[in-house]
Each structure stands twice: as C-alpha cells, then as structure tokens.
Short mmCIF file of C-alpha atoms in Angstrom, two decimals:
data_model
loop_
_atom_site.label_atom_id
_atom_site.label_comp_id
_atom_site.label_asym_id
_atom_site.label_seq_id
_atom_site.Cartn_x
_atom_site.Cartn_y
_atom_site.Cartn_z
CA UNK A 16 87.53 -14.54 10.72
CA UNK A 17 85.58 -13.42 13.74
CA UNK A 18 87.57 -12.60 16.83
CA UNK A 19 86.54 -14.15 20.12
CA UNK A 20 87.15 -12.10 23.23
CA UNK A 21 87.03 -12.92 26.91
CA UNK A 22 84.56 -10.94 28.97
CA UNK A 23 86.57 -8.04 30.29
CA UNK A 24 83.72 -6.04 31.67
CA UNK A 25 82.60 -3.55 34.20
CA UNK A 26 79.90 -4.65 36.62
CA UNK A 27 78.32 -2.03 38.82
CA UNK A 28 75.05 -1.61 40.63
CA UNK A 29 72.76 1.02 39.15
CA UNK A 30 70.82 1.42 42.36
CA UNK A 31 70.46 -0.02 45.82
CA UNK A 32 67.19 0.98 47.43
CA UNK A 33 67.54 2.41 50.89
CA UNK A 34 64.19 4.12 51.40
CA UNK A 35 60.89 2.13 51.47
CA UNK A 36 58.94 4.74 49.52
CA UNK A 37 60.81 3.80 46.34
CA UNK A 38 60.25 0.05 46.67
CA UNK A 39 57.62 0.10 43.89
CA UNK A 40 60.22 0.96 41.24
CA UNK A 41 61.62 -2.05 39.39
CA UNK A 42 65.37 -1.52 39.53
CA UNK A 43 67.44 -3.12 36.74
CA UNK A 44 70.08 -5.65 37.77
CA UNK A 45 73.71 -4.64 37.64
CA UNK A 46 74.89 -4.30 34.02
CA UNK A 47 77.78 -5.69 32.06
CA UNK A 48 79.38 -2.97 29.94
CA UNK A 49 81.06 -4.10 26.73
CA UNK A 50 83.01 -2.19 24.09
CA UNK A 51 83.34 -4.33 20.96
CA UNK A 52 84.50 -3.98 17.39
CA UNK A 53 82.55 -5.31 14.42
CA UNK A 54 83.17 -9.05 14.14
CA UNK A 55 84.07 -9.62 17.78
CA UNK A 56 82.08 -11.98 19.95
CA UNK A 57 82.16 -12.93 23.62
CA UNK A 58 82.43 -16.10 25.59
CA UNK A 59 79.03 -17.31 26.89
CA UNK A 60 77.47 -15.23 29.65
CA UNK A 61 75.83 -17.46 32.23
CA UNK A 62 72.23 -16.58 33.09
CA UNK A 63 69.01 -18.55 33.34
CA UNK A 64 66.39 -17.18 30.97
CA UNK A 65 65.74 -16.05 27.42
CA UNK A 66 68.26 -13.70 25.82
CA UNK A 67 67.15 -10.82 23.61
CA UNK A 68 68.94 -7.95 21.87
CA UNK A 69 67.08 -4.64 21.54
CA UNK A 70 68.97 -3.98 18.30
CA UNK A 71 69.90 -7.32 16.70
CA UNK A 72 71.22 -5.49 13.66
CA UNK A 73 73.97 -4.05 15.90
CA UNK A 74 74.70 -7.04 18.12
CA UNK A 75 73.02 -10.41 18.38
CA UNK A 76 72.93 -12.78 21.34
CA UNK A 77 72.56 -16.56 21.28
CA UNK A 78 70.54 -18.44 23.85
CA UNK A 79 73.73 -19.52 25.58
CA UNK A 80 74.69 -15.86 26.04
CA UNK A 81 77.24 -15.30 23.27
CA UNK A 82 77.11 -11.68 22.06
CA UNK A 83 78.28 -10.97 18.50
CA UNK A 84 78.96 -7.44 17.20
CA UNK A 85 77.62 -6.85 13.68
CA UNK A 86 77.74 -3.11 13.02
CA UNK A 87 78.62 0.13 14.77
CA UNK A 88 76.11 1.40 17.30
CA UNK A 89 74.72 0.90 20.79
CA UNK A 90 72.33 -1.74 22.05
CA UNK A 91 70.96 -3.16 25.26
CA UNK A 92 70.90 -6.93 25.64
CA UNK A 93 68.89 -8.65 28.36
CA UNK A 94 68.20 -12.10 29.75
CA UNK A 95 64.62 -12.49 30.99
CA UNK A 96 63.48 -15.34 33.21
CA UNK A 97 60.21 -17.30 33.12
CA UNK A 98 58.55 -14.74 35.41
CA UNK A 99 59.31 -11.91 32.98
CA UNK A 100 62.03 -10.39 35.15
CA UNK A 101 65.34 -9.18 33.75
CA UNK A 102 68.13 -11.17 35.38
CA UNK A 103 71.08 -9.94 33.31
CA UNK A 104 71.74 -6.78 31.29
CA UNK A 105 74.60 -5.96 28.93
CA UNK A 106 75.21 -2.50 27.49
CA UNK A 107 77.10 -2.95 24.23
CA UNK A 108 78.87 -0.21 22.29
CA UNK A 109 80.11 -1.43 18.94
CA UNK A 110 82.72 0.78 17.31
CA UNK A 111 83.34 4.46 18.12
CA UNK A 112 80.90 6.62 20.04
CA UNK A 113 79.15 8.99 17.59
CA UNK A 114 79.02 12.76 17.93
CA UNK A 115 76.02 14.08 19.90
CA UNK A 116 73.10 15.35 17.81
CA UNK A 117 72.96 19.08 17.07
CA UNK A 118 70.08 19.60 19.51
CA UNK A 119 72.09 18.03 22.33
CA UNK A 120 75.11 20.21 21.57
CA UNK A 121 72.81 23.24 21.60
CA UNK A 122 71.30 22.20 24.92
CA UNK A 123 74.77 21.94 26.45
CA UNK A 124 75.68 25.35 25.12
CA UNK A 125 72.41 26.78 26.44
CA UNK A 126 73.07 25.42 29.93
CA UNK A 127 76.63 26.79 29.94
CA UNK A 128 75.35 30.21 28.84
CA UNK A 129 72.86 30.13 31.74
CA UNK A 130 75.78 29.45 34.06
CA UNK A 131 77.72 32.35 32.59
CA UNK A 132 74.76 34.73 32.85
CA UNK A 133 74.09 33.79 36.47
CA UNK A 134 77.61 34.85 37.45
CA UNK A 135 77.43 32.73 40.63
CA UNK A 136 74.43 34.66 41.95
CA UNK A 137 71.83 32.75 43.97
CA UNK A 138 68.40 32.21 42.38
CA UNK A 139 65.13 32.81 44.24
CA UNK A 140 62.86 29.83 44.90
CA UNK A 141 60.57 30.95 42.04
CA UNK A 142 62.74 31.50 38.99
CA UNK A 143 62.79 30.99 35.22
CA UNK A 144 63.40 27.25 35.59
CA UNK A 145 60.63 26.55 38.09
CA UNK A 146 58.32 28.76 36.00
CA UNK A 147 59.17 26.67 32.91
CA UNK A 148 57.85 23.57 34.62
CA UNK A 149 55.01 25.10 36.64
CA UNK A 150 54.16 28.78 36.13
CA UNK A 151 51.98 28.72 39.25
CA UNK A 152 54.58 27.31 41.63
CA UNK A 153 55.20 30.69 43.24
CA UNK A 154 56.74 29.16 46.36
CA UNK A 155 59.25 27.35 44.17
CA UNK A 156 60.70 23.87 44.49
CA UNK A 157 64.00 22.05 44.04
CA UNK A 158 64.86 23.03 40.47
CA UNK A 159 67.82 20.86 39.46
CA UNK A 160 65.64 18.76 37.14
CA UNK A 161 63.83 21.80 35.76
CA UNK A 162 67.19 23.40 34.93
CA UNK A 163 68.20 20.46 32.72
CA UNK A 164 64.76 20.14 31.12
CA UNK A 165 64.54 23.88 30.41
CA UNK A 166 67.75 23.80 28.38
CA UNK A 167 66.90 20.59 26.53
CA UNK A 168 63.50 21.89 25.48
CA UNK A 169 64.93 25.27 24.47
CA UNK A 170 67.31 23.39 22.16
CA UNK A 171 64.48 21.56 20.43
CA UNK A 172 64.48 18.23 22.27
CA UNK A 173 60.91 16.91 22.44
CA UNK A 174 59.83 16.44 26.05
CA UNK A 175 57.55 13.59 27.10
CA UNK A 176 55.39 14.19 30.17
CA UNK A 177 54.62 10.51 30.73
CA UNK A 178 56.87 8.69 33.13
CA UNK A 179 54.75 5.79 34.41
CA UNK A 180 55.31 2.42 32.78
CA UNK A 181 51.79 1.84 31.45
CA UNK A 182 51.89 5.13 29.57
CA UNK A 183 55.54 5.04 28.56
CA UNK A 184 56.42 2.06 26.39
CA UNK A 185 60.12 1.39 25.70
CA UNK A 186 61.76 3.76 23.22
CA UNK A 187 64.66 1.88 21.72
CA UNK A 188 65.44 3.66 18.47
CA UNK A 189 68.09 5.92 20.02
CA UNK A 190 66.18 9.07 19.08
CA UNK A 191 66.23 12.26 21.14
CA UNK A 192 64.34 11.80 24.37
CA UNK A 193 63.69 13.63 27.61
CA UNK A 194 61.07 13.53 30.34
CA UNK A 195 59.21 16.77 31.03
CA UNK A 196 59.37 16.38 34.78
CA UNK A 197 61.23 18.20 37.53
CA UNK A 198 61.15 15.52 40.23
CA UNK A 199 64.34 13.46 40.38
CA UNK A 200 62.31 10.31 41.10
CA UNK A 201 59.95 10.87 38.16
CA UNK A 202 62.89 11.58 35.88
CA UNK A 203 64.53 8.33 36.91
CA UNK A 204 61.28 6.42 36.42
CA UNK A 205 60.70 7.98 33.01
CA UNK A 206 64.12 6.93 31.72
CA UNK A 207 63.81 3.52 33.36
CA UNK A 208 60.48 2.78 31.69
CA UNK A 209 61.89 3.69 28.27
CA UNK A 210 64.96 1.46 28.69
CA UNK A 211 67.04 4.63 28.61
CA UNK A 212 69.17 4.23 31.73
CA UNK A 213 72.89 3.70 31.27
CA UNK A 214 76.11 3.35 33.21
CA UNK A 215 78.02 4.93 30.32
CA UNK A 216 78.28 8.76 30.40
CA UNK A 217 77.89 10.82 27.24
CA UNK A 218 77.51 14.55 26.60
CA UNK A 219 73.95 15.74 27.12
CA UNK A 220 72.92 12.86 29.39
CA UNK A 221 71.16 13.41 32.69
CA UNK A 222 73.27 12.44 35.69
CA UNK A 223 71.18 10.91 38.45
CA UNK A 224 72.92 11.28 41.79
CA UNK A 225 72.19 9.59 45.08
CA UNK A 226 73.35 10.59 48.53
CA UNK A 227 74.89 8.21 51.01
CA UNK A 228 72.39 7.52 53.80
CA UNK A 229 69.60 9.28 51.93
CA UNK A 230 67.59 8.77 48.73
CA UNK A 231 69.02 7.24 45.56
CA UNK A 232 67.50 10.12 43.52
CA UNK A 233 68.82 13.12 45.40
CA UNK A 234 69.93 15.39 42.56
CA UNK A 235 70.29 15.55 38.77
CA UNK A 236 72.64 17.43 36.47
CA UNK A 237 73.78 17.47 32.84
CA UNK A 238 76.97 15.97 31.43
CA UNK A 239 78.69 18.53 29.20
CA UNK A 240 81.88 16.64 28.24
CA UNK A 241 83.32 13.13 28.67
CA UNK A 242 86.88 11.88 28.37
CA UNK A 243 87.45 8.14 28.72
CA UNK A 244 90.56 7.21 30.66
CA UNK A 245 90.40 3.69 29.17
CA UNK A 246 90.63 2.08 32.61
CA UNK A 247 86.94 1.95 33.46
CA UNK A 248 86.83 5.58 34.53
CA UNK A 249 85.87 8.85 32.85
CA UNK A 250 86.68 12.51 33.34
CA UNK A 251 83.35 14.34 33.41
CA UNK A 252 82.44 17.98 33.00
CA UNK A 253 78.96 18.89 34.22
CA UNK A 254 76.62 21.82 34.65
CA UNK A 255 74.07 21.64 37.46
CA UNK A 256 71.34 23.83 38.88
CA UNK A 257 70.08 24.35 42.42
CA UNK A 258 73.26 23.62 44.32
CA UNK A 259 73.20 26.20 47.10
CA UNK A 260 70.55 27.92 44.89
CA UNK A 261 73.18 28.44 42.18
CA UNK A 262 74.24 27.02 38.82
CA UNK A 263 77.61 25.36 39.07
CA UNK A 264 80.03 23.54 36.81
CA UNK A 265 82.04 20.57 38.02
CA UNK A 266 85.03 18.61 36.77
CA UNK A 267 85.81 15.24 38.38
CA UNK A 268 86.49 11.56 37.74
CA UNK A 269 83.66 9.01 37.61
CA UNK A 270 85.00 5.53 38.40
CA UNK A 271 82.69 2.87 36.99
CA UNK A 272 84.90 0.19 38.59
CA UNK A 273 84.52 1.47 42.13
CA UNK A 274 83.97 -1.36 44.61
CA UNK A 275 81.25 0.73 46.25
CA UNK A 276 79.07 3.10 44.28
CA UNK A 277 79.22 5.58 47.17
CA UNK A 278 82.88 6.05 46.24
CA UNK A 279 82.56 6.44 42.46
CA UNK A 280 83.24 10.20 42.35
CA UNK A 281 86.93 11.04 42.64
CA UNK A 282 88.55 14.47 42.66
CA UNK A 283 90.99 15.35 39.91
CA UNK A 284 94.66 15.50 40.92
CA UNK A 285 95.82 18.99 41.86
CA UNK A 286 97.98 19.32 38.73
CA UNK A 287 94.88 18.85 36.52
CA UNK A 288 92.85 21.57 38.24
CA UNK A 289 93.75 24.27 35.76
CA UNK A 290 90.40 26.03 35.26
CA UNK A 291 89.32 27.05 38.74
CA UNK A 292 87.55 30.08 37.28
CA UNK A 293 85.14 27.71 35.54
CA UNK A 294 84.93 24.45 37.47
CA UNK A 295 84.54 23.31 41.02
CA UNK A 296 86.74 20.26 41.58
CA UNK A 297 85.49 18.85 44.88
CA UNK A 298 82.01 17.44 44.47
CA UNK A 299 79.22 17.53 47.04
CA UNK A 300 80.08 15.40 50.07
CA UNK A 301 78.38 11.99 50.23
CA UNK A 302 76.93 12.25 46.69
CA UNK A 303 77.55 9.46 44.19
CA UNK A 304 76.46 8.65 40.63
CA UNK A 305 73.72 6.06 40.29
CA UNK A 306 73.26 6.14 36.52
CA UNK A 307 72.75 8.32 33.46
CA UNK A 308 69.56 9.12 31.56
CA UNK A 309 70.11 8.61 27.83
CA UNK A 310 68.83 11.65 25.94
CA UNK A 311 70.31 10.06 22.80
CA UNK A 312 72.60 7.25 21.67
#
C-alpha cells in the first residue's frame, strides 16, 4: 500500500534581486525540497495553476498538487498559472542520490590538482584560466567562473556557449551540462534557462554565491564533496578560484533552513576543523549561497 506523508519540507528563496540591472532575469519562486521513497505520496500542495512533472516516470503530480514517487531519480515539479508564470516549484529526490558521473569525478580531481599545484601562490590577471575562456583577454578578468569551466571541460564535460533563453531550451534529461561562460551572471542565466538550478548541493555542481548588500551573483565555485546532516543542512567541501587571486578550498556548513539566506553559511565547530593544511574554515564575510548549478543529476 502506498504511504502518505505530510509535507515536511525546506522552503528557501533562491534569489532576492537587489540590483536593478538584473531585473530582466526571471527568478524562480522559492522551492519545496522533498526526499521521498518509491510509493510515497504527499498531501495536496496548494497553488493556483496547472501542475506538471518534468519526469513523470519518476514522480507524478495531480492537479490538486499531490506528488507521488514512482521510481528512483530526481525531478522538478512546477505549478504554472494562466499567464505562463511558475508559481510553485518542488525539487523531488526519490530514493538514494546516485554517484556522480566519471567525468564529474575527474573534473573535481582536476580542480583539486590545480589547487595543489598552485601551492597558495597568487595568479596574475592573465592566466591559464582566463586564457581558456578568452585567449586575447591579456588584461585578465575575474576568473572564478573560468576556473570551474576549465576543469569541467578538461574532464570531458561538453560546454554550451548559449545562455540566453531563446537559444537555450530546457535540458531535462539529467545529462552532463555546463555553460561555457566566465561571467557569474551569464552562468546563472544559462543554468536557469535549462531548468538546472537547484537548492540541493551535489559533488561537481557550481555554487552561485551572492554578497550581502551587493549583487546576487558575486562569485562561483565548485562543490567537491557533500555530507548531509539530515536536519536540512549539509557539510560542503569546495574548491574555488580567484579569491585573493588564489585557488582555495573551503569546508563549512550550508544551512538550507536558514531564516535568512544571508546567514546560510555556518562555520564548522572547532573540534571538526582537523585539516587546516587543506581547508579554510571561515568563509568570505557577507557571502551567502543563492543556489547550485546542476552539472548532472
């Protein structure tokens, strides 16, 4: 017999626009995050519109908002109103999270090897990562996005240059995906237009950071490891380029249940800071996590 569950969910805002220049981007509404087992179904979710599952073979949704898990996997479920706007989103993981694809594991290893090779030395403005994206950008540019893209492409992940909606139709088959851009805003837009933004961290995903009082697309990095704490929070390990012109690795807690997104990065307790030769444990002041770019699922 199917098991009915109450909606015990996480609701967080992906983004709150603070700068007028970004007003043209269509920001998804805050998501519901559900972890279900095959055969489970939810109580109705109230929303005015038409419900649709991106992967009905994984989880279906009735027009009164009841989500039913059918087989292991991930899907995005949305309610769209008469004007074509998404008014409710649910990220649904049915069953266990699969292992990352080989290419993603290789990209993580590549990025960690770059960190090791750099040995905490500062990079010039024009370096191997900026050259990867634009060989003629001799004056350089902020290269956090280029650092992630460089390692993904080196590992065999196909990069898509298109990031605008009219040229980037949704890509919902869970296949490997990355945007061959260096701009944090264009990276966000590319993942947004492919329905590949998530509030759930996984290894190999882009992290899109905002900064309190500044832009919501201030910096990007790569998730290298995730440990769920089973309380709505996750211990993340990351590798990130162009922080003080260096490659750095971080280890901290991401709290998806934070009342304010500006407070969703929490330092590990002192007793858990056991690898200070590898990780930095106090993240950049006033940064927060907006969302993750799904390179796979």
